[in-house]
C-alpha cells in the first residue's frame, strides 16, 4: 500500500478526528469554520480512500500519519 501524503493542516485535522473531536470543536481549536474543517475531512477521506472517521483513524495510525 503506498504511503499517503497529507499536508500539515490535514494531519492536524486528522489527529483531532482520530481523538474523537467533532468538526465544530476542531474548528474552534484551529480557528477555522466547521465548513472548512468538513472540506479538510473530505480531502483526507479521499486521499486515504476511506469513508468513516474510524477507518481514517485506523489507517492513519497504521501508516504512522498520527
PDB file of N, CA and C in Angstrom:
ATOM      1  N   UNK A   1       0.844  -1.187   0.000  1.00  0.00           N
ATOM      2  CA  UNK A   1       0.000   0.000   0.000  1.00  0.00           C
ATOM      3  C   UNK A   1       0.886   1.247   0.000  1.00  0.00           C
ATOM      4  N   UNK A   2       0.666   2.142  -0.940  1.00  0.00           N
ATOM      5  CA  UNK A   2       1.503   3.353  -0.994  1.00  0.00           C
ATOM      6  C   UNK A   2       1.226   4.274   0.187  1.00  0.00           C
ATOM      7  N   UNK A   3       2.264   4.991   0.594  1.00  0.00           N
ATOM      8  CA  UNK A   3       2.110   5.951   1.673  1.00  0.00           C
ATOM      9  C   UNK A   3       1.368   7.175   1.154  1.00  0.00           C
ATOM     10  N   UNK A   4       0.449   7.665   1.950  1.00  0.00           N
ATOM     11  CA  UNK A   4      -0.354   8.826   1.584  1.00  0.00           C
ATOM     12  C   UNK A   4       0.332  10.077   2.112  1.00  0.00           C
ATOM     13  N   UNK A   5       0.351  11.117   1.294  1.00  0.00           N
ATOM     14  CA  UNK A   5       0.960  12.376   1.703  1.00  0.00           C
ATOM     15  C   UNK A   5      -0.126  13.387   2.059  1.00  0.00           C
ATOM     16  N   UNK A   6      -0.162  13.763   3.327  1.00  0.00           N
ATOM     17  CA  UNK A   6      -1.120  14.768   3.783  1.00  0.00           C
ATOM     18  C   UNK A   6      -0.379  16.068   4.082  1.00  0.00           C
ATOM     19  N   UNK A   7      -1.068  17.173   3.889  1.00  0.00           N
ATOM     20  CA  UNK A   7      -0.486  18.462   4.244  1.00  0.00           C
ATOM     21  C   UNK A   7      -0.413  18.559   5.769  1.00  0.00           C
ATOM     22  N   UNK A   8       0.331  19.534   6.262  1.00  0.00           N
ATOM     23  CA  UNK A   8       0.418  19.734   7.716  1.00  0.00           C
ATOM     24  C   UNK A   8      -0.962  19.983   8.314  1.00  0.00           C
ATOM     25  N   UNK A   9      -1.764  20.798   7.640  1.00  0.00           N
ATOM     26  CA  UNK A   9      -3.109  21.110   8.145  1.00  0.00           C
ATOM     27  C   UNK A   9      -3.987  19.863   8.134  1.00  0.00           C
ATOM     28  N   UNK A  10      -3.918  19.067   7.070  1.00  0.00           N
ATOM     29  CA  UNK A  10      -4.708  17.834   7.012  1.00  0.00           C
ATOM     30  C   UNK A  10      -4.300  16.894   8.143  1.00  0.00           C
ATOM     31  N   UNK A  11      -3.004  16.831   8.425  1.00  0.00           N
ATOM     32  CA  UNK A  11      -2.531  15.983   9.514  1.00  0.00           C
ATOM     33  C   UNK A  11      -3.062  16.476  10.855  1.00  0.00           C
ATOM     34  N   UNK A  12      -3.070  17.799  11.060  1.00  0.00           N
ATOM     35  CA  UNK A  12      -3.631  18.381  12.295  1.00  0.00           C
ATOM     36  C   UNK A  12      -5.098  17.993  12.452  1.00  0.00           C
ATOM     37  N   UNK A  13      -5.842  18.126  11.357  1.00  0.00           N
ATOM     38  CA  UNK A  13      -7.273  17.801  11.390  1.00  0.00           C
ATOM     39  C   UNK A  13      -7.466  16.311  11.647  1.00  0.00           C
ATOM     40  N   UNK A  14      -6.718  15.473  10.955  1.00  0.00           N
ATOM     41  CA  UNK A  14      -6.851  14.026  11.113  1.00  0.00           C
ATOM     42  C   UNK A  14      -6.528  13.593  12.540  1.00  0.00           C
ATOM     43  N   UNK A  15      -5.516  14.182  13.124  1.00  0.00           N
ATOM     44  CA  UNK A  15      -5.156  13.853  14.503  1.00  0.00           C
ATOM     45  C   UNK A  15      -6.326  14.134  15.440  1.00  0.00           C
ATOM     46  N   UNK A  16      -6.989  15.261  15.235  1.00  0.00           N
ATOM     47  CA  UNK A  16      -8.131  15.621  16.079  1.00  0.00           C
ATOM     48  C   UNK A  16      -9.348  14.739  15.791  1.00  0.00           C
ATOM     49  N   UNK A  17      -9.556  14.380  14.531  1.00  0.00           N
ATOM     50  CA  UNK A  17     -10.637  13.449  14.185  1.00  0.00           C
ATOM     51  C   UNK A  17     -10.387  12.112  14.889  1.00  0.00           C
ATOM     52  N   UNK A  18      -9.141  11.648  14.839  1.00  0.00           N
ATOM     53  CA  UNK A  18      -8.785  10.368  15.458  1.00  0.00           C
ATOM     54  C   UNK A  18      -8.988  10.399  16.971  1.00  0.00           C
ATOM     55  N   UNK A  19      -8.841  11.588  17.568  1.00  0.00           N
ATOM     56  CA  UNK A  19      -9.045  11.724  19.014  1.00  0.00           C
ATOM     57  C   UNK A  19     -10.524  11.853  19.373  1.00  0.00           C
ATOM     58  N   UNK A  20     -11.393  11.962  18.365  1.00  0.00           N
ATOM     59  CA  UNK A  20     -12.828  11.977  18.607  1.00  0.00           C
ATOM     60  C   UNK A  20     -13.474  13.349  18.703  1.00  0.00           C
ATOM     61  N   UNK A  21     -12.722  14.400  18.358  1.00  0.00           N
ATOM     62  CA  UNK A  21     -13.318  15.741  18.390  1.00  0.00           C
ATOM     63  C   UNK A  21     -14.337  15.894  17.262  1.00  0.00           C
ATOM     64  N   UNK A  22     -15.363  16.700  17.499  1.00  0.00           N
ATOM     65  CA  UNK A  22     -16.356  16.986  16.460  1.00  0.00           C
ATOM     66  C   UNK A  22     -15.795  18.049  15.510  1.00  0.00           C
ATOM     67  N   UNK A  23     -16.428  18.206  14.360  1.00  0.00           N
ATOM     68  CA  UNK A  23     -15.984  19.227  13.406  1.00  0.00           C
ATOM     69  C   UNK A  23     -16.024  20.630  14.012  1.00  0.00           C
ATOM     70  N   UNK A  24     -17.116  21.005  14.711  1.00  0.00           N
ATOM     71  CA  UNK A  24     -17.113  22.340  15.329  1.00  0.00           C
ATOM     72  C   UNK A  24     -15.993  22.509  16.359  1.00  0.00           C
ATOM     73  N   UNK A  25     -15.723  21.460  17.149  1.00  0.00           N
ATOM     74  CA  UNK A  25     -14.642  21.538  18.139  1.00  0.00           C
ATOM     75  C   UNK A  25     -13.289  21.733  17.466  1.00  0.00           C
ATOM     76  N   UNK A  26     -13.057  20.999  16.388  1.00  0.00           N
ATOM     77  CA  UNK A  26     -11.795  21.134  15.645  1.00  0.00           C
ATOM     78  C   UNK A  26     -11.696  22.541  15.065  1.00  0.00           C
ATOM     79  N   UNK A  27     -12.800  23.049  14.559  1.00  0.00           N
ATOM     80  CA  UNK A  27     -12.823  24.402  14.003  1.00  0.00           C
ATOM     81  C   UNK A  27     -12.407  25.439  15.028  1.00  0.00           C
ATOM     82  N   UNK A  28     -12.937  25.318  16.240  1.00  0.00           N
ATOM     83  CA  UNK A  28     -12.583  26.264  17.305  1.00  0.00           C
ATOM     84  C   UNK A  28     -11.098  26.132  17.646  1.00  0.00           C
ATOM     85  N   UNK A  29     -10.618  24.905  17.755  1.00  0.00           N
ATOM     86  CA  UNK A  29      -9.213  24.678  18.102  1.00  0.00           C
ATOM     87  C   UNK A  29      -8.262  25.277  17.072  1.00  0.00           C
ATOM     88  N   UNK A  30      -8.638  25.194  15.806  1.00  0.00           N
ATOM     89  CA  UNK A  30      -7.747  25.659  14.736  1.00  0.00           C
ATOM     90  C   UNK A  30      -8.113  27.044  14.211  1.00  0.00           C
ATOM     91  N   UNK A  31      -9.175  27.624  14.748  1.00  0.00           N
ATOM     92  CA  UNK A  31      -9.586  28.950  14.311  1.00  0.00           C
ATOM     93  C   UNK A  31     -10.166  28.968  12.903  1.00  0.00           C
ATOM     94  N   UNK A  32     -10.855  27.893  12.546  1.00  0.00           N
ATOM     95  CA  UNK A  32     -11.454  27.762  11.217  1.00  0.00           C
ATOM     96  C   UNK A  32     -12.935  27.429  11.372  1.00  0.00           C
ATOM     97  N   UNK A  33     -13.710  27.642  10.305  1.00  0.00           N
ATOM     98  CA  UNK A  33     -15.132  27.314  10.372  1.00  0.00           C
ATOM     99  C   UNK A  33     -15.340  25.806  10.286  1.00  0.00           C
ATOM    100  N   UNK A  34     -16.495  25.382  10.777  1.00  0.00           N
ATOM    101  CA  UNK A  34     -16.847  23.957  10.704  1.00  0.00           C
ATOM    102  C   UNK A  34     -16.859  23.491   9.254  1.00  0.00           C
ATOM    103  N   UNK A  35     -17.276  24.378   8.352  1.00  0.00           N
ATOM    104  CA  UNK A  35     -17.356  24.021   6.937  1.00  0.00           C
ATOM    105  C   UNK A  35     -15.963  23.804   6.342  1.00  0.00           C
ATOM    106  N   UNK A  36     -15.015  24.627   6.748  1.00  0.00           N
ATOM    107  CA  UNK A  36     -13.636  24.457   6.280  1.00  0.00           C
ATOM    108  C   UNK A  36     -13.078  23.134   6.793  1.00  0.00           C
ATOM    109  N   UNK A  37     -13.355  22.818   8.043  1.00  0.00           N
ATOM    110  CA  UNK A  37     -12.889  21.552   8.609  1.00  0.00           C
ATOM    111  C   UNK A  37     -13.528  20.386   7.854  1.00  0.00           C
ATOM    112  N   UNK A  38     -14.816  20.500   7.529  1.00  0.00           N
ATOM    113  CA  UNK A  38     -15.502  19.450   6.774  1.00  0.00           C
ATOM    114  C   UNK A  38     -14.835  19.239   5.423  1.00  0.00           C
ATOM    115  N   UNK A  39     -14.400  20.318   4.780  1.00  0.00           N
ATOM    116  CA  UNK A  39     -13.694  20.199   3.498  1.00  0.00           C
ATOM    117  C   UNK A  39     -12.371  19.463   3.675  1.00  0.00           C
ATOM    118  N   UNK A  40     -11.652  19.786   4.751  1.00  0.00           N
ATOM    119  CA  UNK A  40     -10.396  19.074   5.025  1.00  0.00           C
ATOM    120  C   UNK A  40     -10.651  17.588   5.243  1.00  0.00           C
ATOM    121  N   UNK A  41     -11.702  17.280   5.994  1.00  0.00           N
ATOM    122  CA  UNK A  41     -12.031  15.878   6.275  1.00  0.00           C
ATOM    123  C   UNK A  41     -12.342  15.137   4.976  1.00  0.00           C
ATOM    124  N   UNK A  42     -13.098  15.774   4.081  1.00  0.00           N
ATOM    125  CA  UNK A  42     -13.410  15.154   2.783  1.00  0.00           C
ATOM    126  C   UNK A  42     -12.124  14.857   2.003  1.00  0.00           C
ATOM    127  N   UNK A  43     -11.211  15.834   1.997  1.00  0.00           N
ATOM    128  CA  UNK A  43      -9.932  15.645   1.301  1.00  0.00           C
ATOM    129  C   UNK A  43      -9.148  14.486   1.909  1.00  0.00           C
ATOM    130  N   UNK A  44      -9.127  14.431   3.233  1.00  0.00           N
ATOM    131  CA  UNK A  44      -8.410  13.363   3.939  1.00  0.00           C
ATOM    132  C   UNK A  44      -9.015  12.011   3.589  1.00  0.00           C
ATOM    133  N   UNK A  45     -10.343  11.909   3.645  1.00  0.00           N
ATOM    134  CA  UNK A  45     -11.015  10.644   3.309  1.00  0.00           C
ATOM    135  C   UNK A  45     -10.672  10.221   1.883  1.00  0.00           C
ATOM    136  N   UNK A  46     -10.683  11.200   0.973  1.00  0.00           N
ATOM    137  CA  UNK A  46     -10.381  10.908  -0.424  1.00  0.00           C
ATOM    138  C   UNK A  46      -8.947  10.385  -0.564  1.00  0.00           C
ATOM    139  N   UNK A  47      -8.012  11.067   0.076  1.00  0.00           N
ATOM    140  CA  UNK A  47      -6.603  10.666  -0.015  1.00  0.00           C
ATOM    141  C   UNK A  47      -6.359   9.295   0.608  1.00  0.00           C
ATOM    142  N   UNK A  48      -7.048   9.013   1.723  1.00  0.00           N
ATOM    143  CA  UNK A  48      -6.859   7.733   2.407  1.00  0.00           C
ATOM    144  C   UNK A  48      -7.759   6.637   1.840  1.00  0.00           C
ATOM    145  N   UNK A  49      -8.691   7.027   0.966  1.00  0.00           N
ATOM    146  CA  UNK A  49      -9.648   6.093   0.370  1.00  0.00           C
ATOM    147  C   UNK A  49     -10.477   5.388   1.452  1.00  0.00           C
ATOM    148  N   UNK A  50     -11.030   6.192   2.362  1.00  0.00           N
ATOM    149  CA  UNK A  50     -11.885   5.675   3.429  1.00  0.00           C
ATOM    150  C   UNK A  50     -13.198   6.449   3.428  1.00  0.00           C
ATOM    151  N   UNK A  51     -14.169   5.961   4.204  1.00  0.00           N
ATOM    152  CA  UNK A  51     -15.465   6.637   4.225  1.00  0.00           C
ATOM    153  C   UNK A  51     -15.992   6.891   5.633  1.00  0.00           C
ATOM    154  N   UNK A  52     -15.134   6.686   6.641  1.00  0.00           N
ATOM    155  CA  UNK A  52     -15.590   6.962   8.010  1.00  0.00           C
ATOM    156  C   UNK A  52     -14.436   7.445   8.873  1.00  0.00           C
ATOM    157  N   UNK A  53     -14.802   8.071   9.996  1.00  0.00           N
ATOM    158  CA  UNK A  53     -13.803   8.554  10.952  1.00  0.00           C
ATOM    159  C   UNK A  53     -12.970   7.389  11.479  1.00  0.00           C
ATOM    160  N   UNK A  54     -13.642   6.275  11.778  1.00  0.00           N
ATOM    161  CA  UNK A  54     -12.943   5.117  12.336  1.00  0.00           C
ATOM    162  C   UNK A  54     -11.915   4.573  11.348  1.00  0.00           C
ATOM    163  N   UNK A  55     -12.325   4.408  10.096  1.00  0.00           N
ATOM    164  CA  UNK A  55     -11.393   3.920   9.072  1.00  0.00           C
ATOM    165  C   UNK A  55     -10.206   4.865   8.921  1.00  0.00           C
ATOM    166  N   UNK A  56     -10.493   6.153   8.898  1.00  0.00           N
ATOM    167  CA  UNK A  56      -9.424   7.144   8.744  1.00  0.00           C
ATOM    168  C   UNK A  56      -8.447   7.062   9.904  1.00  0.00           C
ATOM    169  N   UNK A  57      -8.961   6.955  11.122  1.00  0.00           N
ATOM    170  CA  UNK A  57      -8.108   6.894  12.308  1.00  0.00           C
ATOM    171  C   UNK A  57      -7.244   5.644  12.306  1.00  0.00           C
ATOM    172  N   UNK A  58      -7.831   4.501  11.973  1.00  0.00           N
ATOM    173  CA  UNK A  58      -7.084   3.245  11.956  1.00  0.00           C
ATOM    174  C   UNK A  58      -6.002   3.270  10.882  1.00  0.00           C
ATOM    175  N   UNK A  59      -6.364   3.691   9.683  1.00  0.00           N
ATOM    176  CA  UNK A  59      -5.398   3.731   8.586  1.00  0.00           C
ATOM    177  C   UNK A  59      -4.274   4.716   8.866  1.00  0.00           C
ATOM    178  N   UNK A  60      -4.631   5.865   9.384  1.00  0.00           N
ATOM    179  CA  UNK A  60      -3.611   6.869   9.706  1.00  0.00           C
ATOM    180  C   UNK A  60      -2.638   6.334  10.751  1.00  0.00           C
ATOM    181  N   UNK A  61      -3.158   5.627  11.727  1.00  0.00           N
ATOM    182  CA  UNK A  61      -2.316   5.046  12.765  1.00  0.00           C
ATOM    183  C   UNK A  61      -1.390   3.991  12.174  1.00  0.00           C
ATOM    184  N   UNK A  62      -1.931   3.112  11.343  1.00  0.00           N
ATOM    185  CA  UNK A  62      -1.128   2.057  10.706  1.00  0.00           C
ATOM    186  C   UNK A  62      -0.008   2.617   9.845  1.00  0.00           C
ATOM    187  N   UNK A  63      -0.292   3.746   9.186  1.00  0.00           N
ATOM    188  CA  UNK A  63       0.703   4.337   8.298  1.00  0.00           C
ATOM    189  C   UNK A  63       1.617   5.329   9.010  1.00  0.00           C
ATOM    190  N   UNK A  64       1.409   5.488  10.317  1.00  0.00           N
ATOM    191  CA  UNK A  64       2.239   6.391  11.084  1.00  0.00           C
ATOM    192  C   UNK A  64       1.998   7.864  10.797  1.00  0.00           C
ATOM    193  N   UNK A  65       0.802   8.192  10.308  1.00  0.00           N
ATOM    194  CA  UNK A  65       0.488   9.589   9.997  1.00  0.00           C
ATOM    195  C   UNK A  65       0.150  10.373  11.255  1.00  0.00           C
ATOM    196  N   UNK A  66      -0.353   9.689  12.258  1.00  0.00           N
ATOM    197  CA  UNK A  66      -0.685  10.358  13.527  1.00  0.00           C
ATOM    198  C   UNK A  66      -0.156   9.532  14.680  1.00  0.00           C
TER     199      UNK A  66
END
